[in-house]
XYZ file of C-alpha atoms in Angstrom:
781
model
C 70.599 190.128 120.690
C 72.020 192.801 118.636
C 73.705 196.015 119.244
C 73.618 196.767 122.726
C 70.820 199.768 123.798
C 69.814 200.283 120.090
C 66.301 198.802 120.624
C 65.335 201.075 123.386
C 66.886 204.230 122.118
C 65.015 203.538 118.967
C 61.729 203.040 120.926
C 62.104 205.651 123.337
C 64.495 208.353 121.776
C 63.733 208.187 118.319
C 60.432 206.974 117.456
C 59.919 208.681 114.201
C 62.577 206.015 112.797
C 59.655 203.386 113.269
C 57.197 203.822 110.479
C 53.871 201.819 110.356
C 53.277 200.205 106.955
C 51.201 197.556 105.557
C 52.398 194.436 103.573
C 49.764 194.011 101.351
C 50.343 197.911 100.021
C 54.155 197.397 99.865
C 53.703 194.159 98.057
C 51.494 195.913 95.522
C 54.157 198.600 95.259
C 56.408 196.007 94.783
C 55.055 194.394 91.844
C 54.334 197.619 90.009
C 58.159 198.444 89.987
C 59.319 195.146 89.264
C 56.546 193.239 86.752
C 56.504 189.770 86.729
C 58.500 189.513 90.128
C 57.104 187.815 93.337
C 57.515 190.181 96.450
C 59.469 188.164 98.818
C 60.173 188.492 102.539
C 63.128 187.059 104.225
C 62.226 185.771 107.811
C 64.860 185.485 110.704
C 62.757 182.600 112.226
C 64.710 182.221 115.296
C 63.288 185.946 116.189
C 59.950 184.725 115.605
C 59.500 181.621 117.722
C 58.237 183.975 120.502
C 55.604 185.418 118.167
C 54.548 182.348 116.425
C 53.887 180.485 119.712
C 50.382 181.497 120.690
C 48.909 178.840 122.716
C 48.008 179.611 125.830
C 49.903 176.873 127.664
C 53.762 176.705 127.426
C 54.690 174.944 130.621
C 53.946 171.027 129.816
C 56.071 170.594 126.885
C 54.675 172.158 124.178
C 51.196 172.358 122.664
C 52.217 171.428 119.099
C 48.945 170.903 117.144
C 47.815 174.280 118.191
C 51.626 175.901 117.421
C 51.230 173.858 113.925
C 47.686 175.651 113.211
C 49.221 179.087 114.268
C 52.178 178.563 111.800
C 49.672 177.251 108.952
C 47.712 180.541 109.630
C 50.536 182.727 109.639
C 51.595 181.128 106.097
C 48.003 181.361 104.633
C 47.539 185.080 105.497
C 50.881 185.955 103.478
C 50.190 183.761 100.688
C 46.635 185.356 100.333
C 48.204 188.683 99.154
C 50.766 186.974 96.817
C 54.018 187.334 99.478
C 56.483 184.601 99.073
C 58.409 183.697 102.496
C 61.879 182.331 102.920
C 62.574 181.136 106.306
C 66.108 181.100 107.519
C 67.223 179.175 110.601
C 70.588 179.619 112.894
C 72.632 176.539 111.896
C 75.375 177.034 114.209
C 77.121 179.131 116.701
C 79.861 181.063 115.505
C 82.962 180.945 117.628
C 83.277 184.854 118.317
C 79.801 184.547 119.883
C 80.250 181.469 122.036
C 80.915 183.262 125.354
C 77.656 185.442 124.520
C 75.769 182.105 123.850
C 77.155 180.636 127.157
C 76.070 183.479 129.189
C 72.496 183.337 127.469
C 72.199 179.578 128.405
C 73.067 180.220 132.267
C 70.818 183.293 132.359
C 68.251 180.782 131.202
C 69.024 178.312 133.995
C 68.417 180.994 136.485
C 65.015 181.890 134.736
C 63.842 178.101 134.737
C 64.741 177.852 138.371
C 62.570 180.681 139.029
C 59.820 178.776 136.956
C 59.759 175.548 139.039
C 59.721 177.822 142.281
C 56.490 179.475 140.948
C 55.189 176.008 140.089
C 55.833 174.670 143.630
C 54.662 177.331 145.304
C 51.227 178.053 143.283
C 50.622 174.728 141.505
C 49.993 176.510 138.273
C 51.715 177.783 134.966
C 53.282 181.489 135.627
C 52.362 184.295 133.642
C 53.559 185.113 130.184
C 56.198 187.418 131.763
C 58.169 184.337 132.681
C 57.418 182.582 129.499
C 60.149 180.090 128.146
C 59.893 178.543 124.764
C 59.312 174.724 124.633
C 62.268 172.325 124.016
C 62.689 171.943 120.713
C 60.656 174.656 119.026
C 63.388 175.704 116.512
C 64.117 172.501 115.148
C 60.372 171.034 115.052
C 59.094 174.573 113.312
C 61.750 174.158 110.564
C 59.915 170.829 109.965
C 56.352 172.167 110.538
C 57.245 174.866 107.778
C 58.488 172.404 105.208
C 55.250 170.270 105.581
C 53.177 173.374 105.051
C 55.161 173.733 101.566
C 57.579 176.776 102.644
C 61.268 177.031 101.540
C 63.237 176.799 104.965
C 66.934 177.019 105.068
C 69.364 176.680 107.826
C 72.390 178.703 108.229
C 76.280 177.725 107.721
C 77.075 180.749 109.983
C 75.270 183.171 112.093
C 71.962 183.451 110.398
C 71.614 187.249 110.469
C 74.322 187.393 108.177
C 72.751 185.151 105.668
C 69.292 186.719 105.979
C 70.723 190.155 105.272
C 72.866 188.832 102.108
C 69.629 187.016 100.640
C 67.634 190.180 101.192
C 70.152 192.248 99.553
C 71.035 189.710 96.542
C 67.309 188.876 95.603
C 66.080 192.516 95.974
C 63.647 191.251 98.870
C 60.748 193.276 100.008
C 62.154 193.167 103.341
C 63.562 191.444 106.316
C 60.899 190.171 109.218
C 62.536 189.627 112.503
C 63.551 191.270 115.765
C 67.202 192.086 115.996
C 68.544 195.359 115.768
C 71.466 194.226 113.752
C 69.310 194.561 110.973
C 69.289 198.115 111.247
C 72.885 198.155 110.790
C 73.366 195.860 107.696
C 73.136 197.840 104.478
C 70.497 195.533 103.132
C 66.574 195.866 102.057
C 64.291 197.433 104.628
C 63.657 195.596 108.175
C 60.393 194.883 109.382
C 59.418 194.405 113.118
C 57.863 190.860 113.611
C 56.521 192.039 117.445
C 54.698 194.849 116.031
C 53.137 192.767 113.330
C 49.244 192.519 113.113
C 48.240 189.425 111.403
C 44.759 190.375 110.890
C 45.733 193.653 108.902
C 49.410 192.857 107.990
C 50.254 196.199 109.462
C 53.470 196.417 111.203
C 56.445 198.803 111.924
C 59.444 199.415 109.493
C 62.759 200.659 111.250
C 64.322 202.935 108.698
C 68.080 202.830 109.023
C 68.273 206.245 106.952
C 66.393 207.922 109.329
C 68.592 206.453 112.037
C 71.450 207.843 110.365
C 69.941 211.210 109.762
C 69.202 211.548 113.666
C 72.715 210.496 114.299
C 74.621 212.507 111.911
C 76.424 209.414 110.394
C 76.236 207.554 107.147
C 75.148 204.139 106.506
C 78.914 203.123 105.998
C 79.179 204.621 109.582
C 77.143 202.368 111.405
C 79.032 199.010 111.379
C 81.610 201.232 113.686
C 78.769 202.657 115.808
C 77.567 199.043 116.589
C 80.954 197.596 117.596
C 81.612 200.435 119.671
C 78.253 200.270 121.428
C 78.907 196.310 121.816
C 77.192 193.329 120.056
C 77.273 189.556 120.042
C 80.754 189.702 118.770
C 82.245 192.694 120.715
C 81.754 192.221 124.702
C 79.789 195.415 126.200
C 82.734 195.981 128.589
C 85.400 196.351 125.661
C 84.655 200.058 124.990
C 83.028 201.027 128.377
C 85.610 203.827 129.460
C 85.555 205.121 125.967
C 81.758 205.507 125.927
C 81.764 207.558 129.260
C 84.730 209.402 127.892
C 82.595 210.498 124.737
C 79.560 211.206 127.091
C 81.754 213.540 129.346
C 83.077 215.438 126.441
C 79.529 215.627 124.652
C 78.145 219.003 125.184
C 74.637 217.959 123.585
C 73.307 215.696 126.529
C 69.487 215.920 126.373
C 67.637 215.821 129.566
C 65.026 213.756 128.186
C 66.779 211.105 126.935
C 67.767 208.066 129.025
C 71.678 207.575 130.010
C 71.926 204.894 127.239
C 70.425 207.168 124.945
C 72.863 209.756 125.608
C 75.682 207.399 125.291
C 74.502 206.476 121.956
C 74.374 210.062 120.894
C 77.616 210.749 122.188
C 79.602 208.073 120.417
C 77.919 209.065 117.425
C 78.886 212.477 117.905
C 82.676 211.205 118.373
C 82.640 209.492 115.101
C 81.028 212.458 113.302
C 83.515 214.965 115.022
C 86.609 213.453 115.830
C 87.196 209.947 114.055
C 86.281 211.640 110.630
C 88.886 214.123 111.022
C 91.528 211.645 110.368
C 89.912 209.154 108.395
C 92.173 208.182 105.745
C 95.219 209.188 107.132
C 95.320 207.144 110.349
C 94.319 203.773 110.949
C 91.433 203.260 113.199
C 93.604 201.353 115.723
C 95.409 204.732 116.012
C 92.324 206.846 116.946
C 90.483 204.021 119.102
C 91.692 202.164 122.235
C 91.587 198.761 120.441
C 94.526 197.275 122.380
C 94.926 193.543 122.315
C 91.485 193.377 121.019
C 92.125 194.820 117.298
C 91.548 191.832 115.626
C 88.212 190.832 117.513
C 86.863 194.693 116.751
C 87.938 194.105 113.018
C 86.200 190.866 112.712
C 83.069 192.594 114.462
C 83.146 195.418 111.788
C 83.644 193.104 108.834
C 80.687 190.855 110.013
C 78.245 193.567 108.771
C 79.878 194.004 105.520
C 77.841 191.955 102.642
C 79.489 190.487 99.787
C 80.515 193.524 97.483
C 80.198 195.681 100.283
C 83.215 197.728 101.746
C 83.980 200.233 104.577
C 85.631 203.482 104.299
C 87.181 202.987 107.990
C 89.702 200.093 106.710
C 92.757 201.608 105.935
C 96.379 201.061 105.737
C 99.188 202.705 103.804
C 100.715 200.542 101.635
C 104.895 200.208 101.888
C 105.357 197.919 98.622
C 102.692 196.365 96.455
C 102.743 192.983 94.555
C 100.161 190.878 92.588
C 99.168 187.663 93.259
C 96.215 185.954 91.719
C 94.380 189.276 90.626
C 94.592 190.155 94.594
C 96.608 193.231 95.521
C 99.097 192.754 98.239
C 100.683 195.317 100.379
C 103.266 195.005 103.369
C 102.550 196.253 106.743
C 104.643 195.714 110.088
C 103.141 193.847 112.911
C 103.233 196.256 115.926
C 104.389 193.148 117.938
C 106.822 191.334 116.120
C 108.160 194.227 114.313
C 108.037 192.175 111.460
C 106.747 192.964 107.824
C 103.972 190.441 107.124
C 101.741 190.495 103.647
C 98.830 192.139 103.674
C 95.749 191.545 100.911
C 93.157 193.558 99.752
C 89.827 191.284 98.900
C 89.047 192.336 95.221
C 85.421 193.184 96.230
C 85.485 194.351 99.938
C 88.753 196.268 99.472
C 89.852 195.261 102.815
C 93.209 194.501 103.716
C 94.010 191.179 105.636
C 97.462 189.736 106.664
C 98.772 186.983 104.774
C 100.312 183.487 105.514
C 101.979 180.916 103.226
C 100.297 177.410 102.933
C 102.779 174.795 103.574
C 101.405 172.382 101.239
C 100.181 174.498 98.431
C 103.229 177.222 98.876
C 100.215 179.807 97.978
C 99.637 182.597 100.222
C 96.307 182.759 102.175
C 94.741 185.379 104.235
C 94.904 185.336 107.855
C 92.662 186.454 110.809
C 93.206 186.111 114.626
C 90.999 183.838 116.649
C 89.539 186.063 119.686
C 90.092 183.686 122.368
C 93.603 181.960 121.622
C 95.028 185.375 119.846
C 96.439 182.730 117.072
C 96.007 183.791 113.602
C 94.367 181.183 111.466
C 93.587 180.785 107.738
C 90.548 182.514 106.170
C 88.603 180.636 103.540
C 86.497 182.735 101.010
C 83.373 181.079 99.833
C 82.972 181.109 96.113
C 79.239 181.680 96.271
C 78.923 184.134 99.039
C 82.476 185.809 98.703
C 82.797 186.066 102.664
C 85.884 185.361 104.344
C 85.469 182.512 107.186
C 88.478 181.818 109.519
C 88.022 177.941 108.688
C 90.384 175.066 107.565
C 89.045 173.859 104.071
C 89.188 170.715 102.538
C 90.727 171.207 99.068
C 88.357 169.563 97.117
C 85.031 169.769 98.932
C 85.562 173.332 100.119
C 83.774 172.119 103.289
C 84.984 174.273 106.205
C 86.253 171.967 109.050
C 88.197 173.461 111.989
C 89.071 170.954 114.705
C 90.787 170.682 117.985
C 93.145 168.086 119.317
C 95.210 166.789 122.320
C 98.901 167.156 121.649
C 100.302 164.665 124.066
C 97.796 161.697 123.329
C 96.855 162.745 119.640
C 93.431 162.013 120.845
C 90.770 163.642 118.840
C 88.889 166.383 120.879
C 85.667 165.490 122.408
C 82.612 167.259 123.506
C 82.012 167.878 127.289
C 78.827 168.980 129.303
C 79.190 172.215 131.297
C 78.309 171.507 134.761
C 76.245 174.514 135.344
C 74.340 175.036 132.085
C 74.355 171.381 130.769
C 75.569 173.130 127.562
C 78.013 170.797 125.506
C 81.036 172.744 124.637
C 84.632 171.863 123.160
C 87.373 171.102 125.892
C 90.735 169.745 125.358
C 91.733 166.083 127.002
C 92.643 166.812 130.625
C 96.616 167.363 130.551
C 97.554 165.849 133.625
C 95.511 162.140 133.049
C 97.192 161.841 129.178
C 94.647 159.250 129.020
C 93.172 157.726 125.964
C 89.176 157.873 125.347
C 87.815 155.001 123.648
C 84.972 157.351 121.538
C 83.529 157.617 125.469
C 84.252 159.614 128.438
C 86.969 161.208 130.476
C 85.949 160.127 133.843
C 86.560 163.909 135.423
C 85.219 165.979 132.260
C 82.584 163.804 130.771
C 84.122 164.271 127.500
C 82.493 163.335 124.200
C 82.501 163.193 120.544
C 86.312 162.187 119.670
C 87.461 163.905 116.632
C 91.062 163.848 114.903
C 93.789 166.221 113.775
C 96.718 165.721 111.130
C 99.549 166.338 113.487
C 101.982 166.552 110.343
C 100.792 169.734 109.030
C 102.150 172.538 110.716
C 102.621 176.467 109.982
C 104.667 179.193 111.461
C 102.757 181.470 113.720
C 102.989 185.184 112.363
C 102.014 186.839 115.373
C 104.707 185.604 117.989
C 101.814 183.668 119.976
C 103.642 180.511 119.947
C 106.280 178.302 117.978
C 103.970 176.537 115.821
C 100.173 176.244 115.252
C 98.918 172.656 114.040
C 96.611 172.862 111.066
C 93.647 170.550 112.157
C 91.268 168.629 110.001
C 88.067 166.536 110.506
C 88.087 162.847 110.529
C 85.529 162.838 107.942
C 87.504 163.367 104.688
C 85.385 162.012 102.159
C 84.269 165.003 100.319
C 80.896 162.937 98.936
C 79.771 162.435 102.291
C 80.136 165.960 103.478
C 78.590 167.382 100.649
C 75.380 165.303 101.335
C 75.369 166.113 104.753
C 75.982 169.772 103.951
C 72.867 169.874 101.415
C 70.627 168.109 104.039
C 71.864 170.916 106.570
C 71.182 173.511 104.383
C 67.925 172.481 103.422
C 66.959 172.042 107.001
C 66.494 168.139 106.457
C 68.580 167.238 109.118
C 69.680 168.205 112.543
C 73.092 168.670 114.374
C 74.772 166.253 111.736
C 76.714 168.442 109.548
C 77.727 170.553 112.860
C 79.391 167.193 114.251
C 81.089 166.276 110.822
C 82.553 169.850 110.087
C 83.090 171.448 113.413
C 82.864 168.927 115.861
C 80.190 170.940 117.940
C 76.735 170.032 119.208
C 74.777 172.894 121.074
C 71.993 171.402 123.884
C 70.069 174.360 124.711
C 68.143 174.970 127.900
C 64.821 172.710 128.589
C 62.308 172.903 131.682
C 64.260 170.809 134.368
C 64.199 171.039 138.082
C 67.659 171.022 139.246
C 66.713 170.609 142.607
C 64.766 167.656 141.836
C 67.181 164.731 142.776
C 64.547 161.966 141.417
C 65.106 162.714 137.918
C 68.147 162.962 135.773
C 69.649 165.854 133.600
C 67.953 165.385 130.429
C 71.434 166.118 128.516
C 72.492 162.921 130.336
C 69.876 160.644 129.837
C 70.612 160.922 125.914
C 74.240 161.648 126.189
C 74.906 157.265 125.241
C 72.611 158.230 122.101
C 74.625 161.216 121.025
C 77.624 159.290 121.744
C 76.871 156.398 119.577
C 76.095 158.828 116.756
C 79.336 160.721 116.798
C 81.036 157.286 116.346
C 78.788 156.509 113.312
C 79.454 160.082 111.443
C 83.458 160.094 112.476
C 84.072 156.331 112.547
C 84.562 156.192 108.919
C 83.109 152.503 108.769
C 86.090 151.410 111.537
C 85.218 149.897 114.490
C 82.206 147.853 113.359
C 80.349 151.233 112.704
C 78.511 151.030 109.161
C 79.357 152.812 106.127
C 77.895 156.333 105.770
C 78.236 156.044 102.043
C 76.336 152.919 102.370
C 73.911 154.023 104.559
C 73.288 157.757 102.863
C 73.818 156.589 99.179
C 73.151 152.926 98.731
C 70.311 151.492 96.785
C 70.593 148.014 97.245
C 67.669 145.846 98.620
C 67.529 145.267 102.244
C 69.508 148.676 103.229
C 66.369 149.998 104.631
C 66.470 147.151 107.080
C 70.074 147.839 107.959
C 69.450 151.746 108.452
C 66.682 150.669 111.048
C 69.263 148.221 112.445
C 71.692 151.112 112.986
C 69.071 153.188 114.366
C 68.074 150.801 116.903
C 71.760 150.062 117.460
C 72.105 154.101 118.356
C 69.671 153.993 121.066
C 71.127 150.545 122.312
C 67.841 148.602 121.573
C 68.913 146.211 118.931
C 67.352 143.501 121.263
C 63.893 145.151 120.696
C 63.793 144.940 117.219
C 61.614 141.914 117.060
C 58.656 143.723 119.384
C 59.040 147.198 117.786
C 58.345 145.387 114.126
C 55.072 144.502 115.230
C 54.033 148.366 116.107
C 52.008 150.513 113.663
C 53.248 153.946 112.859
C 53.630 156.388 114.367
C 53.872 154.632 117.490
C 57.115 152.624 116.499
C 59.006 155.883 117.295
C 57.199 156.538 120.715
C 57.996 153.129 121.907
C 61.558 153.145 120.673
C 61.593 156.497 122.935
C 59.617 154.939 125.844
C 62.006 151.691 126.009
C 65.137 153.818 126.088
C 63.846 156.175 128.775
C 62.598 153.393 130.930
C 65.834 151.465 130.859
C 67.745 154.544 131.144
C 65.502 155.946 134.226
C 65.086 153.722 136.845
C 62.757 155.897 138.853
C 59.935 156.210 135.912
C 56.943 153.920 136.884
C 54.114 152.173 135.618
C 51.859 155.242 135.947
C 53.941 157.129 133.782
C 53.989 154.659 130.799
C 50.222 154.628 131.136
C 50.235 158.372 131.003
C 52.824 158.754 127.861
C 50.631 156.110 125.962
C 47.246 157.078 126.670
C 47.835 160.751 125.402
C 49.524 159.764 122.399
C 46.311 157.370 121.572
C 43.901 160.084 122.561
C 45.442 162.626 120.678
C 44.531 161.045 117.582
C 40.681 162.013 117.927
C 41.096 165.253 119.506
C 40.740 168.347 117.477
C 42.796 171.543 117.739
C 39.966 173.592 119.436
C 39.479 170.716 122.004
C 43.141 170.575 122.863
C 42.931 174.448 123.334
C 40.058 174.019 125.748
C 41.220 171.623 127.892
C 41.710 172.331 131.426
C 44.168 171.017 134.445
C 43.319 170.735 137.821
C 46.700 172.171 138.647
C 50.516 171.871 137.335
C 52.873 169.241 138.574
C 56.539 170.018 138.277
C 57.498 166.368 137.704
C 54.992 166.247 134.942
C 56.512 169.281 133.507
C 59.953 167.580 133.585
C 58.593 164.349 132.002
C 56.877 166.265 129.088
C 60.101 168.130 128.158
C 62.126 164.950 128.625
C 59.939 163.106 125.620
C 60.100 166.191 123.762
C 63.927 165.983 124.129
C 63.644 162.457 123.054
C 62.021 163.271 120.031
C 64.451 165.964 118.847
C 67.218 162.935 119.581
C 65.283 160.967 117.330
C 65.388 163.608 114.301
C 69.402 163.510 114.926
C 69.598 159.695 114.774
C 67.077 159.305 111.849
C 69.135 161.713 109.861
C 72.487 160.200 110.674
C 71.223 156.640 109.524
C 70.175 157.638 106.463
C 66.102 158.018 107.318
C 64.754 154.877 107.975
C 61.595 156.452 109.562
C 59.759 158.967 107.772
C 60.218 162.200 109.504
C 56.398 162.700 110.232
C 56.300 159.664 112.339
C 57.946 161.456 115.031
C 56.829 165.311 114.901
C 55.374 166.022 118.229
C 51.941 167.387 116.804
C 51.485 163.328 115.791
C 52.457 162.107 119.001
C 52.584 164.567 121.964
C 50.452 167.498 123.523
C 51.879 168.579 126.733
C 48.507 169.632 128.256
C 46.710 166.418 127.154
C 49.977 164.538 128.484
C 49.628 166.352 131.778
C 46.067 165.545 132.219
C 46.734 161.753 131.739
C 49.857 161.962 134.165
C 47.267 163.523 137.088
C 44.778 161.017 136.415
C 47.171 158.521 136.549
C 48.467 159.373 139.619
C 44.991 159.497 141.279
C 44.470 155.690 140.362
C 42.465 156.002 137.164
C 42.001 152.731 135.391
C 43.647 152.012 131.833
C 39.757 152.221 130.367
C 39.406 155.745 132.124
C 42.559 157.169 130.895
C 41.612 156.189 127.098
C 38.310 157.754 127.846
C 36.244 154.667 127.605
C 37.176 153.661 124.098
C 37.740 150.238 123.632
C 39.864 150.209 120.482
C 42.495 152.599 122.386
C 42.111 150.510 125.593
C 43.253 147.529 123.017
C 45.826 149.360 121.483
C 47.240 150.902 124.884
C 47.827 147.166 126.260
C 49.558 146.025 123.078
C 51.758 149.157 123.067
C 52.430 148.492 127.067
C 53.112 145.068 126.429
C 55.596 146.077 123.677
C 57.679 148.266 125.972
C 57.438 145.846 129.141
C 58.597 142.965 127.344
C 61.563 145.081 126.044
C 62.554 146.236 129.557
C 62.430 142.974 130.769
C 64.941 141.837 128.664
C 67.205 144.348 130.213
C 66.102 143.051 133.492
C 64.046 146.239 134.176
C 60.781 145.212 135.177
C 58.192 148.596 135.249
C 56.072 148.353 138.394
C 53.395 150.731 139.834
C 54.480 153.464 142.086
C 52.091 152.149 144.813
C 53.603 148.837 144.473
C 57.098 150.390 144.471
C 56.488 152.598 147.736
C 55.097 149.816 149.420
C 58.585 147.892 148.991
C 60.728 150.991 148.850
C 59.575 153.258 151.279
C 61.209 156.286 151.216
C 63.579 155.817 148.469
C 62.013 157.461 145.747
C 60.227 161.089 145.613
C 60.814 164.292 145.284
C 64.014 164.825 147.245
C 65.703 167.803 148.697
C 68.725 169.350 147.187
C 71.034 167.465 149.195
C 69.469 164.296 148.624
C 71.228 161.288 146.318
C 69.408 160.316 143.281
C 68.772 156.375 143.854
C 67.227 153.778 141.640
C 63.890 151.828 142.218
C 66.365 148.518 142.670
C 67.132 147.728 138.822
C 70.025 150.389 138.327
C 73.187 148.818 136.810
C 75.320 151.780 137.890
C 75.660 151.269 141.722
C 73.401 152.330 144.624
C 73.153 155.737 146.200
C 75.241 157.336 143.546
C 74.190 161.142 142.768
C 72.121 161.198 139.494
C 73.958 163.772 138.025
C 77.312 162.444 138.843
C 76.257 159.236 137.034
C 76.676 160.740 133.703
C 74.516 158.947 130.796
C 71.567 157.664 132.472
C 71.250 154.358 134.648
C 73.175 152.240 131.955
C 76.966 153.082 131.323
C 78.069 153.683 127.533
C 79.657 150.514 126.029
C 82.403 151.581 123.633
C 82.107 148.182 121.996
C 78.484 148.434 121.297
C 79.096 148.285 117.444
C 81.051 145.406 117.445
C 78.018 143.547 119.088
C 75.836 144.895 116.423
């Protein structure tokens, strides 16, 4: 995260860059300089999640009511001294950072494996040094902050750029986060969240001006330094040999600095004494070993330039100049094709980029080179942020809509689940099979989420990467619907909907599940049928029996709320349970919906599990935050850890489905602080395993006991309609000895006898739970 090695360098080698400051004093100084203004801090929320999650227990699925209280205290402390907070969340992963994102997910999988090994060995939660944030923490934090009355925004690109832009544009007091990229941006001051003392409001400000003084650089040199050291866009290995060459010729190696510290000093020295000698006379690529990575390098450099800023390191000698739409164009020779291509200078950033001619409008538009395909794609300048992004843009809505497609079958590109990381990533249709996928799955690659392209639109490839490149657009062509989806996304009111509609991508991050446990399915697979139906709803454009989004999202007619609920239940394939769910009170409708889905999908869940899920939700209502914090567990059970996370993952899925269906349920009905406490669930699970009665599980409360039996009846009746009786584990063991349990890694996942996907098949090979996805389910609906 951020610039490689810079955090350690600042902390150990240049401590004078870090200055202790007090937010209350800074706010008073800001008010004196800007009478009538409100001191505002822009918060990079993704950097703060670990700081905010203060509950002692994190292994059981999340202590959500405790967490909500800690967020409320955080907001209250800043509000008390007159400081306004603006929270930004990452809204999507940029393609240039996709490889780095996948590496982190795979690394997280290894960390999760160590966590489960510890649990099995010690029967307790690991120390904070192995801390892994509970599943869904980022998405539920957005809703928690909104519930606390805070302005919460979700980014349309990498959040750190939007945070830095907002801070600069609005003359903010500063940025609160934990990312060394904020030392590189030329924006408002950067404060460390990890050093924040909430009691005194003291923290550390990292001064980029002092960093420049220490390195002998100017502020405009910092993006160049960041890219040469490596960041989330530039792989660390790209300039490894270059850095060591700088180190070998660096004459002022300091013995008290570590190796990385000396490398940073050496690269900065090279910028000062070598690159600056020819600055303005030679192109940067002539002074650096960019090779085939030139486009990626320039993209990395440009990623630090905020609207209105320019870099002295971008320079090209014009061969001829023409004017087009108030932009200055010059001709530059492409070193590979030996052909001259037009280059445009952005009117504000003064950066030159190559141009191409749009086949429909006949106008020239700037190009950028995709870092993986090495193909150049059109750049779109957002009219508000003035930032250029490599996207295809709808001519009316200006929505960024990059897409992929299979050239043979004209099939829209689906999403697939990576076999190791369980992350969903874009892949193309298998070239050998050439088979059409009916909104479902490739049997080998588990493809998902069909998208489409326009095969008619073609453009010439200006960099000799192939005979033609197809310009692709999303299936969602209604600008009004895209505008609504975008607005909900930016205001942090939905989850993943705009990502699916604009780029056809869904990121499923890691969660606590044991890859060695063959008795429970992968959580990504359990909820995959739901996601597939949501993709059909969002991308189906009312075809194939899917309801109209315009009707669901914008309609005001009587009875539409009932149709929205019907659509939500259809996404979970629970239309058969509508009658049972109608009689359930809020917020337990949402809980019952999830439990019915889970127990139908996962055949290894038993009656004791159901009792634990329901009992903890009922008992949670009467618990104070302090009581939940003081609750102690006999031991930690690895299966209970997975079940807690499985339910929370289901709540995040509910957020997606509810927003896709036009919000038939109030969001508060399935927020975890109203339905789930990880430690309380773990306690009820252990008690249920020991054979506690239902009355004991609800702590001898007759009212809760009555409600437990009512909710249990709803779930059991709905499951029976699907030929899925829920039986006790003891009853199951007596009739199916040895078929269930915590089996070894070589064992196959088998069902309790009610699976409709075949006996003896490995769970992780079965795909979406125990029931196969029915592509025609919308017609039945």
